[in-house]
Short mmCIF file of C-alpha atoms and ligand atoms in Angstrom, two decimals:
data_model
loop_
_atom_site.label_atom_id
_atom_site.label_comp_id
_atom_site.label_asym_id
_atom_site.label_seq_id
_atom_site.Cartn_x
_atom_site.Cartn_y
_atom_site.Cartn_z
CA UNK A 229 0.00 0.00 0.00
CA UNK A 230 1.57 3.40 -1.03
CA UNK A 231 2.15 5.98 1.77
CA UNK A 232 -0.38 9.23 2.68
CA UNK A 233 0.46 12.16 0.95
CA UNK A 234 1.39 13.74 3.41
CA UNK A 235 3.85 11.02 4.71
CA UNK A 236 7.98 11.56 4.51
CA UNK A 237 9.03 9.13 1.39
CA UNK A 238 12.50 8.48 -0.18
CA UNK A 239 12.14 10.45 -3.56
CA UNK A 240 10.78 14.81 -1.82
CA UNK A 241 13.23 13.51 0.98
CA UNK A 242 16.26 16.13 1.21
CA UNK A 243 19.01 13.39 1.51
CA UNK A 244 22.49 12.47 3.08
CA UNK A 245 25.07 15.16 3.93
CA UNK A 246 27.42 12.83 1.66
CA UNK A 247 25.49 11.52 -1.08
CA UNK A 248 25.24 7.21 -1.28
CA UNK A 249 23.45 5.11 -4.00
CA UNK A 250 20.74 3.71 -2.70
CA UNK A 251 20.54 0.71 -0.91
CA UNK A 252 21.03 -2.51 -3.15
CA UNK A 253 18.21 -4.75 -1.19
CA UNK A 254 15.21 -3.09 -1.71
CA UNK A 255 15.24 -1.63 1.58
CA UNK A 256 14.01 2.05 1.96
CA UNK A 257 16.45 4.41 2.66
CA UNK A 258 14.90 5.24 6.34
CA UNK A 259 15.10 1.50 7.05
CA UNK A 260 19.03 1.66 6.15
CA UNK A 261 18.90 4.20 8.94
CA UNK A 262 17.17 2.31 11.26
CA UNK A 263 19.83 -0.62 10.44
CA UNK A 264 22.68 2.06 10.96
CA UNK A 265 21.08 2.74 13.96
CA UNK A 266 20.31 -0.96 15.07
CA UNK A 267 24.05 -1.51 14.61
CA UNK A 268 25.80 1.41 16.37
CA UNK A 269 28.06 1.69 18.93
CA UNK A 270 25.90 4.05 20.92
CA UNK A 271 22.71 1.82 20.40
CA UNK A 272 24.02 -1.05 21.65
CA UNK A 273 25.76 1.11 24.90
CA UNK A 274 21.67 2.36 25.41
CA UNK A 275 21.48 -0.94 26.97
CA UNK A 276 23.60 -0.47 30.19
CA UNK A 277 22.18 3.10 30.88
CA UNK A 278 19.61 3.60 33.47
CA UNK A 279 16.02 4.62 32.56
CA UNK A 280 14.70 5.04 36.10
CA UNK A 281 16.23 2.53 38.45
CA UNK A 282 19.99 1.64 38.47
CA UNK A 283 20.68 -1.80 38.90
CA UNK A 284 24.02 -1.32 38.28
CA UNK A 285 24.43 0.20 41.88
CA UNK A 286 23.98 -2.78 42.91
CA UNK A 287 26.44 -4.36 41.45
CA UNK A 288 29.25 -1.65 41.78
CA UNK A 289 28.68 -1.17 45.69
CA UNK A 290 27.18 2.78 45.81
CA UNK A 291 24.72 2.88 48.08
CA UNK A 292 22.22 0.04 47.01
CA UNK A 293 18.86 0.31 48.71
CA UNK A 294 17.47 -2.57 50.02
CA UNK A 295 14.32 -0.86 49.94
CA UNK A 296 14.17 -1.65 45.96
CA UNK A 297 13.86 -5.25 44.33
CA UNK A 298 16.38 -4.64 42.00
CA UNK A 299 16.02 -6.96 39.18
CA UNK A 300 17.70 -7.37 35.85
CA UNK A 301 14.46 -6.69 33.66
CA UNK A 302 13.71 -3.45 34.54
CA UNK A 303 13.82 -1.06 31.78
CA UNK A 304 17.46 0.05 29.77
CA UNK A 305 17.34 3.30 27.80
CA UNK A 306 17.48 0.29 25.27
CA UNK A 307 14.42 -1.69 26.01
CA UNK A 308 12.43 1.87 26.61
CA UNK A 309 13.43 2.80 22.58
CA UNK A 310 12.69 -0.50 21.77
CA UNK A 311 8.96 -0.03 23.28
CA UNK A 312 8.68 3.68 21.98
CA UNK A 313 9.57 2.37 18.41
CA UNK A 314 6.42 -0.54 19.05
CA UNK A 315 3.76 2.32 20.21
CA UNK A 316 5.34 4.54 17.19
CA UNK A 317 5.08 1.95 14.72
CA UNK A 318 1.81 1.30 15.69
CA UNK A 319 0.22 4.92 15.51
CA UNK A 320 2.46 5.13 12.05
CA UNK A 321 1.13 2.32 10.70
CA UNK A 322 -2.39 3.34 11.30
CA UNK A 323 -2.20 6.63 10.07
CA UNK A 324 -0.35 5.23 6.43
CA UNK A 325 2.88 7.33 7.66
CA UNK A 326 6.45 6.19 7.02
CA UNK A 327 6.66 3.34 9.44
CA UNK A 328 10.13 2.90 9.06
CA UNK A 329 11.29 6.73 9.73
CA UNK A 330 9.47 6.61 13.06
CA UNK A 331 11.14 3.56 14.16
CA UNK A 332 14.58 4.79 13.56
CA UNK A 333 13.56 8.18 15.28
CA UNK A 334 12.14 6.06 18.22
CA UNK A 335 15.63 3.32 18.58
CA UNK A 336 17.66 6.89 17.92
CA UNK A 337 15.81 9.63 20.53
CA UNK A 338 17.66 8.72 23.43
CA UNK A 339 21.50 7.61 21.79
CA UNK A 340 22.69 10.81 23.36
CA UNK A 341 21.86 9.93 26.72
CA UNK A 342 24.36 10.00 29.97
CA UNK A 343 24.51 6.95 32.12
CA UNK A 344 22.16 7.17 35.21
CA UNK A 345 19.42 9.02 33.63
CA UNK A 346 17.90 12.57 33.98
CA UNK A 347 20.12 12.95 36.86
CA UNK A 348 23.23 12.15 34.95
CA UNK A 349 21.74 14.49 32.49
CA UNK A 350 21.92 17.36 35.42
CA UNK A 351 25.02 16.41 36.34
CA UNK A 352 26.87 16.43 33.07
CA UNK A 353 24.93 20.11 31.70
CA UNK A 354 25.69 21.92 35.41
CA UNK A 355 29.69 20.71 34.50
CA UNK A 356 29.51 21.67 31.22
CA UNK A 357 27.61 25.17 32.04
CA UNK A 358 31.02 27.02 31.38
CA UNK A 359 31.36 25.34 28.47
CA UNK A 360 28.26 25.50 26.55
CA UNK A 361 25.92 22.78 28.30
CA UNK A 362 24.83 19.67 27.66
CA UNK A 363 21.20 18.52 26.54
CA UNK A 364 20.33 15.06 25.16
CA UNK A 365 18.46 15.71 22.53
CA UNK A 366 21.34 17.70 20.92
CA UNK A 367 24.16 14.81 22.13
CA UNK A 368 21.71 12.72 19.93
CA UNK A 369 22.67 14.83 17.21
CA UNK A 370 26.06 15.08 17.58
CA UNK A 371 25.97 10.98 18.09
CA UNK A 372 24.48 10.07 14.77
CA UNK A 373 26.70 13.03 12.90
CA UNK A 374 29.86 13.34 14.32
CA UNK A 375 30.84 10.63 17.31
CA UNK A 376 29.96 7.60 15.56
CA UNK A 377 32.92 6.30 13.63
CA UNK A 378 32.18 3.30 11.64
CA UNK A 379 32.84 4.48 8.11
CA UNK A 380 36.27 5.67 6.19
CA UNK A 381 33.69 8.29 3.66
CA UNK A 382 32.35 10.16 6.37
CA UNK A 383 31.59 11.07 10.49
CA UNK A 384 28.73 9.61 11.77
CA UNK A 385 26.02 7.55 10.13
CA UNK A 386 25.17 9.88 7.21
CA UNK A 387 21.43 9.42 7.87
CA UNK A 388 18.67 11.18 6.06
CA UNK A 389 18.22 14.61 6.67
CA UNK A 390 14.59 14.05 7.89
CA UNK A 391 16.22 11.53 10.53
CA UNK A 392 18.65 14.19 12.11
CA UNK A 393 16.18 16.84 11.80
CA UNK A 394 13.70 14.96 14.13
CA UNK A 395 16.31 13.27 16.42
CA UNK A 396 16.49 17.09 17.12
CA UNK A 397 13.57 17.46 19.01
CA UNK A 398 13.86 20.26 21.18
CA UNK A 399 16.14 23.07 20.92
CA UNK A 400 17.19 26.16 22.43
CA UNK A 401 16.86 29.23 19.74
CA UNK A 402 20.69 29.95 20.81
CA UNK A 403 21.36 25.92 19.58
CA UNK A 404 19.09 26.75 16.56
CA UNK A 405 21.07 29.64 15.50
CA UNK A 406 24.28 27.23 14.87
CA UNK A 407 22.89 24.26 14.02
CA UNK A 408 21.87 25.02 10.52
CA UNK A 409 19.39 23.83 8.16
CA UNK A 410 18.49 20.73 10.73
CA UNK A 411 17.09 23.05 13.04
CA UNK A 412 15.74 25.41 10.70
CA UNK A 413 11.92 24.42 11.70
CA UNK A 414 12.78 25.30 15.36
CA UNK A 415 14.06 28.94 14.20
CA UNK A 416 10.73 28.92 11.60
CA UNK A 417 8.78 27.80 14.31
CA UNK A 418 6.99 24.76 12.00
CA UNK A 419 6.02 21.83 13.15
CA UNK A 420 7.56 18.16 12.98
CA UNK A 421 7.14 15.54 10.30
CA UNK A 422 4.20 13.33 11.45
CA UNK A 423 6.61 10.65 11.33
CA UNK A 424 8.54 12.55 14.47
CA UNK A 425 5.23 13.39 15.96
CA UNK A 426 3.99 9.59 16.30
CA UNK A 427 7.65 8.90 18.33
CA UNK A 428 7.41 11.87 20.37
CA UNK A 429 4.02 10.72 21.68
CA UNK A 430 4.93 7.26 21.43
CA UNK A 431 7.63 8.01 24.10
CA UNK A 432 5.06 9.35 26.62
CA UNK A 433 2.71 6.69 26.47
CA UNK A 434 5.57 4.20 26.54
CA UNK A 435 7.43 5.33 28.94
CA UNK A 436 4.47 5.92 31.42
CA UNK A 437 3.11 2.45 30.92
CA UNK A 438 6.31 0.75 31.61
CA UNK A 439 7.59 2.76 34.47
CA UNK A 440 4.56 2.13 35.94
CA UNK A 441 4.97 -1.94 35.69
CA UNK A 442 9.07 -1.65 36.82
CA UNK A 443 8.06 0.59 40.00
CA UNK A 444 5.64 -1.88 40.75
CA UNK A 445 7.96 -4.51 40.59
CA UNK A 446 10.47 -2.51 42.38
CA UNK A 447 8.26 -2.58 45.49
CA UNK A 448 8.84 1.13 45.90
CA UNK A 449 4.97 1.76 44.61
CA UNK A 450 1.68 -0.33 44.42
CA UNK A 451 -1.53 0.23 42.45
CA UNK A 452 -3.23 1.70 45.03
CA UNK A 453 -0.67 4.81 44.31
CA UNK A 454 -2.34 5.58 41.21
CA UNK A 455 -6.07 4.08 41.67
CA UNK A 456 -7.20 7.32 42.13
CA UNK A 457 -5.56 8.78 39.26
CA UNK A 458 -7.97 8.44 36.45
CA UNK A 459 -6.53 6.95 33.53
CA UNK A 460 -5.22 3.80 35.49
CA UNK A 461 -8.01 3.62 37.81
CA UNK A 462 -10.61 3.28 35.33
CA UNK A 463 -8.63 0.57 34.01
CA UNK A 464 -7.81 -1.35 37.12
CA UNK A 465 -10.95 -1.00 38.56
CA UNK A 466 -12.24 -2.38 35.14
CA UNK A 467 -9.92 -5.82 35.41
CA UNK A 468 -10.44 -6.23 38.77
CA UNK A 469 -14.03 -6.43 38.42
CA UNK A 470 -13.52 -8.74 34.76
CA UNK A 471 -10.66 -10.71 36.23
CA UNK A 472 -11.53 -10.70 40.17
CA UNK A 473 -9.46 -13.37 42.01
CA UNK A 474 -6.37 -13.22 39.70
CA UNK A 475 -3.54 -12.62 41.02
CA UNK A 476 -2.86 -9.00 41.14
CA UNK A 477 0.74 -8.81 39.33
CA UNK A 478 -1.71 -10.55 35.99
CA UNK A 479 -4.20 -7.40 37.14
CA UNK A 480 -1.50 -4.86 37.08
CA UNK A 481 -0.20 -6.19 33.48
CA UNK A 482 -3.92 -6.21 31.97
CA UNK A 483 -3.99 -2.90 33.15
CA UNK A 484 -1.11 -1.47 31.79
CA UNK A 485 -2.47 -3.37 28.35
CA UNK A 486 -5.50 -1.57 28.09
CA UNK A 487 -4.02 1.49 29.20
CA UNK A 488 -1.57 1.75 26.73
CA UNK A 489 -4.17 0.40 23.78
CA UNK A 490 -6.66 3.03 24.45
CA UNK A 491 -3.72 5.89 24.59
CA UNK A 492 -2.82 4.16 21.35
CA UNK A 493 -6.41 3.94 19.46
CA UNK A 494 -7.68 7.39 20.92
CA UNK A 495 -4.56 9.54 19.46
CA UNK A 496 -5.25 6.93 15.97
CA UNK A 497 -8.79 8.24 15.85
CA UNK A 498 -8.02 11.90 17.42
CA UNK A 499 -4.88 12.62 14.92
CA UNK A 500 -7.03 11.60 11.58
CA UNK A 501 -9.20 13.98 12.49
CA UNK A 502 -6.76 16.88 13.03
CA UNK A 503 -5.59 16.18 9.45
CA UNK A 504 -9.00 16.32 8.27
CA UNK A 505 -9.68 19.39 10.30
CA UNK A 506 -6.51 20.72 9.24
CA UNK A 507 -7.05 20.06 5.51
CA UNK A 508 -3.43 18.50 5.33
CA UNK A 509 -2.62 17.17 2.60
CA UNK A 510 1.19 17.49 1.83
CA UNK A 511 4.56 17.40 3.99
CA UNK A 512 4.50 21.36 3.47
CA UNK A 513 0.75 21.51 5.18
CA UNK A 514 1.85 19.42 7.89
CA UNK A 515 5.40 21.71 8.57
CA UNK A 516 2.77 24.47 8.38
CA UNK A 517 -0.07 22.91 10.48
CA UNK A 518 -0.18 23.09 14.45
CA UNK A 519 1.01 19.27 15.56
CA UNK A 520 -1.69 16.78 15.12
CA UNK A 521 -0.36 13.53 16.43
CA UNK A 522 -1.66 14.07 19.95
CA UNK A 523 -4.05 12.14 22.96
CA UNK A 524 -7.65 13.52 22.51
CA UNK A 525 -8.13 16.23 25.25
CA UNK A 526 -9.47 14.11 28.22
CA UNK A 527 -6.62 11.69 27.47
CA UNK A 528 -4.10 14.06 27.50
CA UNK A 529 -5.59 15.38 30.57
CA UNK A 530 -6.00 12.08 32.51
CA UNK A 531 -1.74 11.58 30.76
CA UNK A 532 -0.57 14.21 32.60
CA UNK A 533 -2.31 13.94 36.01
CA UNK A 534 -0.96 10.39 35.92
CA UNK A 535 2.69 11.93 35.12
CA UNK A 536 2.60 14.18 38.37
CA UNK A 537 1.49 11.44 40.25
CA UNK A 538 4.31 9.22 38.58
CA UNK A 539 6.65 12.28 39.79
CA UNK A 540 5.49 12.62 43.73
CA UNK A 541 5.57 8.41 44.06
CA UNK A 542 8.05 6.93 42.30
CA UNK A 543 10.82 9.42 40.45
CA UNK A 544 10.97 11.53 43.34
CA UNK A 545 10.44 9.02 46.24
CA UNK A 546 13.75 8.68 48.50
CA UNK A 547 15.09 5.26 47.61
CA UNK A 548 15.38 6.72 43.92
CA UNK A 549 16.95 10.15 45.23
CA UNK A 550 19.56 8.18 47.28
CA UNK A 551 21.03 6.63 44.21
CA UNK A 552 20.81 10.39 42.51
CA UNK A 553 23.18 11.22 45.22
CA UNK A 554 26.05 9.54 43.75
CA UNK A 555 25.49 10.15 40.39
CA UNK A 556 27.00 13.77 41.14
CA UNK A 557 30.16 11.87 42.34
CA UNK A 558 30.29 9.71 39.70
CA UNK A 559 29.78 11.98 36.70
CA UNK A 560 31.23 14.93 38.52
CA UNK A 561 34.02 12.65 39.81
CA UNK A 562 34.41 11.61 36.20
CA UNK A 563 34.74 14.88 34.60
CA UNK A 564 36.89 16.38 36.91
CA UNK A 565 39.47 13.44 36.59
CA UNK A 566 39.53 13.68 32.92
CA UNK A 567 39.51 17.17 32.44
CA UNK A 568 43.15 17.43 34.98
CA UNK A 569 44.57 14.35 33.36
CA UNK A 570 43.05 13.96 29.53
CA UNK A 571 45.50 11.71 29.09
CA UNK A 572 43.53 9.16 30.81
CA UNK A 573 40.91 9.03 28.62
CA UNK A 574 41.28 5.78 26.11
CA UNK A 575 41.95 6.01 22.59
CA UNK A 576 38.89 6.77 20.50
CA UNK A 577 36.67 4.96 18.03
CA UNK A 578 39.53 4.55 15.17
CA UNK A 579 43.28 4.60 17.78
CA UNK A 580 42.86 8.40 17.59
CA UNK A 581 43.77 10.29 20.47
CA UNK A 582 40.89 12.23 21.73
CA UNK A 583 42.27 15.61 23.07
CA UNK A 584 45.23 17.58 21.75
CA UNK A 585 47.82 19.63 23.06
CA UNK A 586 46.89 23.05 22.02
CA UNK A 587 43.35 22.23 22.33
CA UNK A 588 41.37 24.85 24.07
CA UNK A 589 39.60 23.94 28.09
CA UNK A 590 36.05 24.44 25.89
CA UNK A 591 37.31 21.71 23.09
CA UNK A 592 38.49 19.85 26.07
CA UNK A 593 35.46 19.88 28.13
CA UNK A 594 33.65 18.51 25.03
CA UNK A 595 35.43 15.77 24.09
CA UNK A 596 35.49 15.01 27.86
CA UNK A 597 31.75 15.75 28.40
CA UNK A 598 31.38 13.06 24.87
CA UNK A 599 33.04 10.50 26.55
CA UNK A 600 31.48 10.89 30.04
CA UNK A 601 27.87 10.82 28.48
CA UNK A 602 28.37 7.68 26.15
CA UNK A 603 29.50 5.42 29.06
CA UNK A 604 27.32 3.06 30.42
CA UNK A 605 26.22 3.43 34.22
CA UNK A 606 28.62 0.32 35.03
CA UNK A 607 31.48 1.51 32.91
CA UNK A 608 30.81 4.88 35.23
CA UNK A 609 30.90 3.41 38.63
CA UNK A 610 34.30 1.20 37.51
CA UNK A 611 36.05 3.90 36.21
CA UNK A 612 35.44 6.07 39.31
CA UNK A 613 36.85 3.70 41.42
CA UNK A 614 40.03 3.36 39.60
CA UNK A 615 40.86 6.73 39.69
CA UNK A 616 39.91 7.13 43.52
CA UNK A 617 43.87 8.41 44.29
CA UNK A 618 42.79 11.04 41.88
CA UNK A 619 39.47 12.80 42.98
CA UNK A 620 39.31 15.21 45.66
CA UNK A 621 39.10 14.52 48.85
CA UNK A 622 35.37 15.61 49.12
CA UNK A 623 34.46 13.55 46.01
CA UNK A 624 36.34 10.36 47.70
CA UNK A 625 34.70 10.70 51.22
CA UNK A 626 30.45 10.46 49.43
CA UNK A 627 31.78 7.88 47.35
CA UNK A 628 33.50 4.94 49.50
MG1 LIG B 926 12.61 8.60 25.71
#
């Protein structure tokens, strides 16, 4: 079945920075991206970085909480893009968009990511403040164009143009004003493909099912924490009455089913008709449209009580804080070390070595702040504990 008019395809699409022939397979050229992406370096490291709990504290002795039933399952940046591309596909598919652009947008959002989360995130920008911050969206970017080395024609992964441009979700109109023609719909103040719409909204419903299901699991919360909160109580009051006398982990997972499937079918129905509404019929009336890939009004309502409720419970309850705590030492620990002694940091991607003499401290702090943020939380924790002799004394005393 061909694509809506008003989807991205391969022939209006603006292209690679360095022109390729097209792929010899058959595939499209956004699935080549999504296989680019699938095989990175930065991909595959999305799987040792923390989405909301750290099990990897566990492991490397800072602070565990025996509060939280840590478990090997819970959610990776990795499996969260992996369940953001399912929701994406799914609202894509529906709506006759490119399927395969908003998978690679949703296994690419997060490739910029530091270990330990949002509050590695914190960590990293309040280092990097002198130096011209840090924000994940644009370290996705600079991922996919410039840190990934696995070709001898070009930096990065050459992806489509429509790929970088909505990797780039948010950006500051200072970032904008540098970043050229990728961010040239944040400066014209258009709106996203519909392809980059379906992720971004895919993320949200993802990512609040399945948090939900790991901070059950994590003892730290319980349904009752959110029966009162609309959009799952309706639901769980609805399978406990269906499904009565079945044992309430089944209950929590039916719930978090039907949940997610009538986030899923409402923005289906709700986003056709904004395009009708709209009148869109072309890529240019959608850049020109307001966005249209959204949860119908109650929904998005009921989405966002259940987020602040998702806040005060479980991303802000003290067990999760207390592993926050270190992440200052370890990132901060981190980027102090290698910003007195670069010449610690390891070769890069191709023997190279990463800072040079006359480099400038803001050239420095990048290439540091590059390294730092594509670690895993593990590799974090171990390298902060090698160079213990080396961090100050205050650093050494929270950490051990
Ligand atoms: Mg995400």
């Amino acid at each position: 079945m061909s694509l809506a008019s008003y989807a991205v395809v391969d022939k209006d699409s603006k292209g690679r920075a360095y022109p390729e022939a097209p792929p010899k397979d058959g595939r499209s050229e956004f699935a080549r991206d999504r296989d680019r992406v699938t095989h990175s370096y930065a991909f595959r490291q999305l799987s040792g970085k923390t989405q909301v709990f750290t099990p990897a504290s566990n492991q490397c002795g800072s602070s565990p909480s025996d509060k939280i039933l840590y478990d090997d399952s819970m959610r990776t940046r990795m499996s969260h893009s992996i369940e953001v591309a399912q929701v994406a596909r799914s609202i894509a598919r529906a709506l006759n968009l490119n399927e395969d652009l908003s998978e690679t947008l949703a296994l690419a959002h997060d490739m910029g990511h530091t270990p330990f989360g949002h509050s590695g995130q914190d960590v990293l920008n309040d280092c990097m403040k002198p130096y011209g911050g840090f924000e994940h969206n644009i370290q996705s970017l600079r991922v996919v164009t410039d840190l990934e080395h696995r070709y001898t024609q070009f930096k990065g992964l050459n992806l489509m143009f429509e790929t970088k441009e909505g990797i780039l979700k948010h950006c500051s109109a200072k970032n904008a004003a540098v970043l050229g023609d990728i961010a040239a719909r944040h400066r014209d103040k258009k709106s996203p493909t519909l392809e980059a719409q379906a992720t971004d909204l895919g993320d949200a419903i993802a990512y609040m099912c399945h948090d939900i299901d790991d901070g059950i699991r994590s003892g730290l919360v319980s349904p009752r924490d959110f029966e009162d909160v609309e959009l799952f109580g309706r639901c769980w009051r609805e399978v406990q009455s269906r499904l009565s006398g079945q044992p309430e982990a089944l209950q929590v997972q039916e719930t978090l089913r039907d949940m997610m499937g009538l986030m899923i079918r409402g923005t289906i129905a709700h986003s056709l008709q904004n395009i009708e509404r709209y009148g869109i019929k072309t890529l240019a009336d959608v850049r020109n449209s307001p966005e249209v890939i959204l949860l119908p009004d109650g929904l998005a309502q009921q989405h966002a009580q259940l987020k602040s409720q998702m806040y005060k419970k479980l991303y802000h309850h003290q067990e999760v804080s207390l592993v926050r705590k270190d992440v200052e030492q370890v990132i901060g620990g981190l980027f102090q070390v290698y910003m007195e002694n670069p010449h610690l940091l390891p070769a890069g991607p191709a023997g190279e070595t990463r800072v040079q003499p006359n480099d400038t401290d803001t050239q420095k702090a990048r290439v540091v702040c590059d390294y730092v943020a594509g670690l895993t939380d593990a590799q974090a924790y171990q390298q902060v504990k090698r160079f213990e002799p080396l961090l100050s004394a205050q650093r050494t005393l929270a950490l051990f």
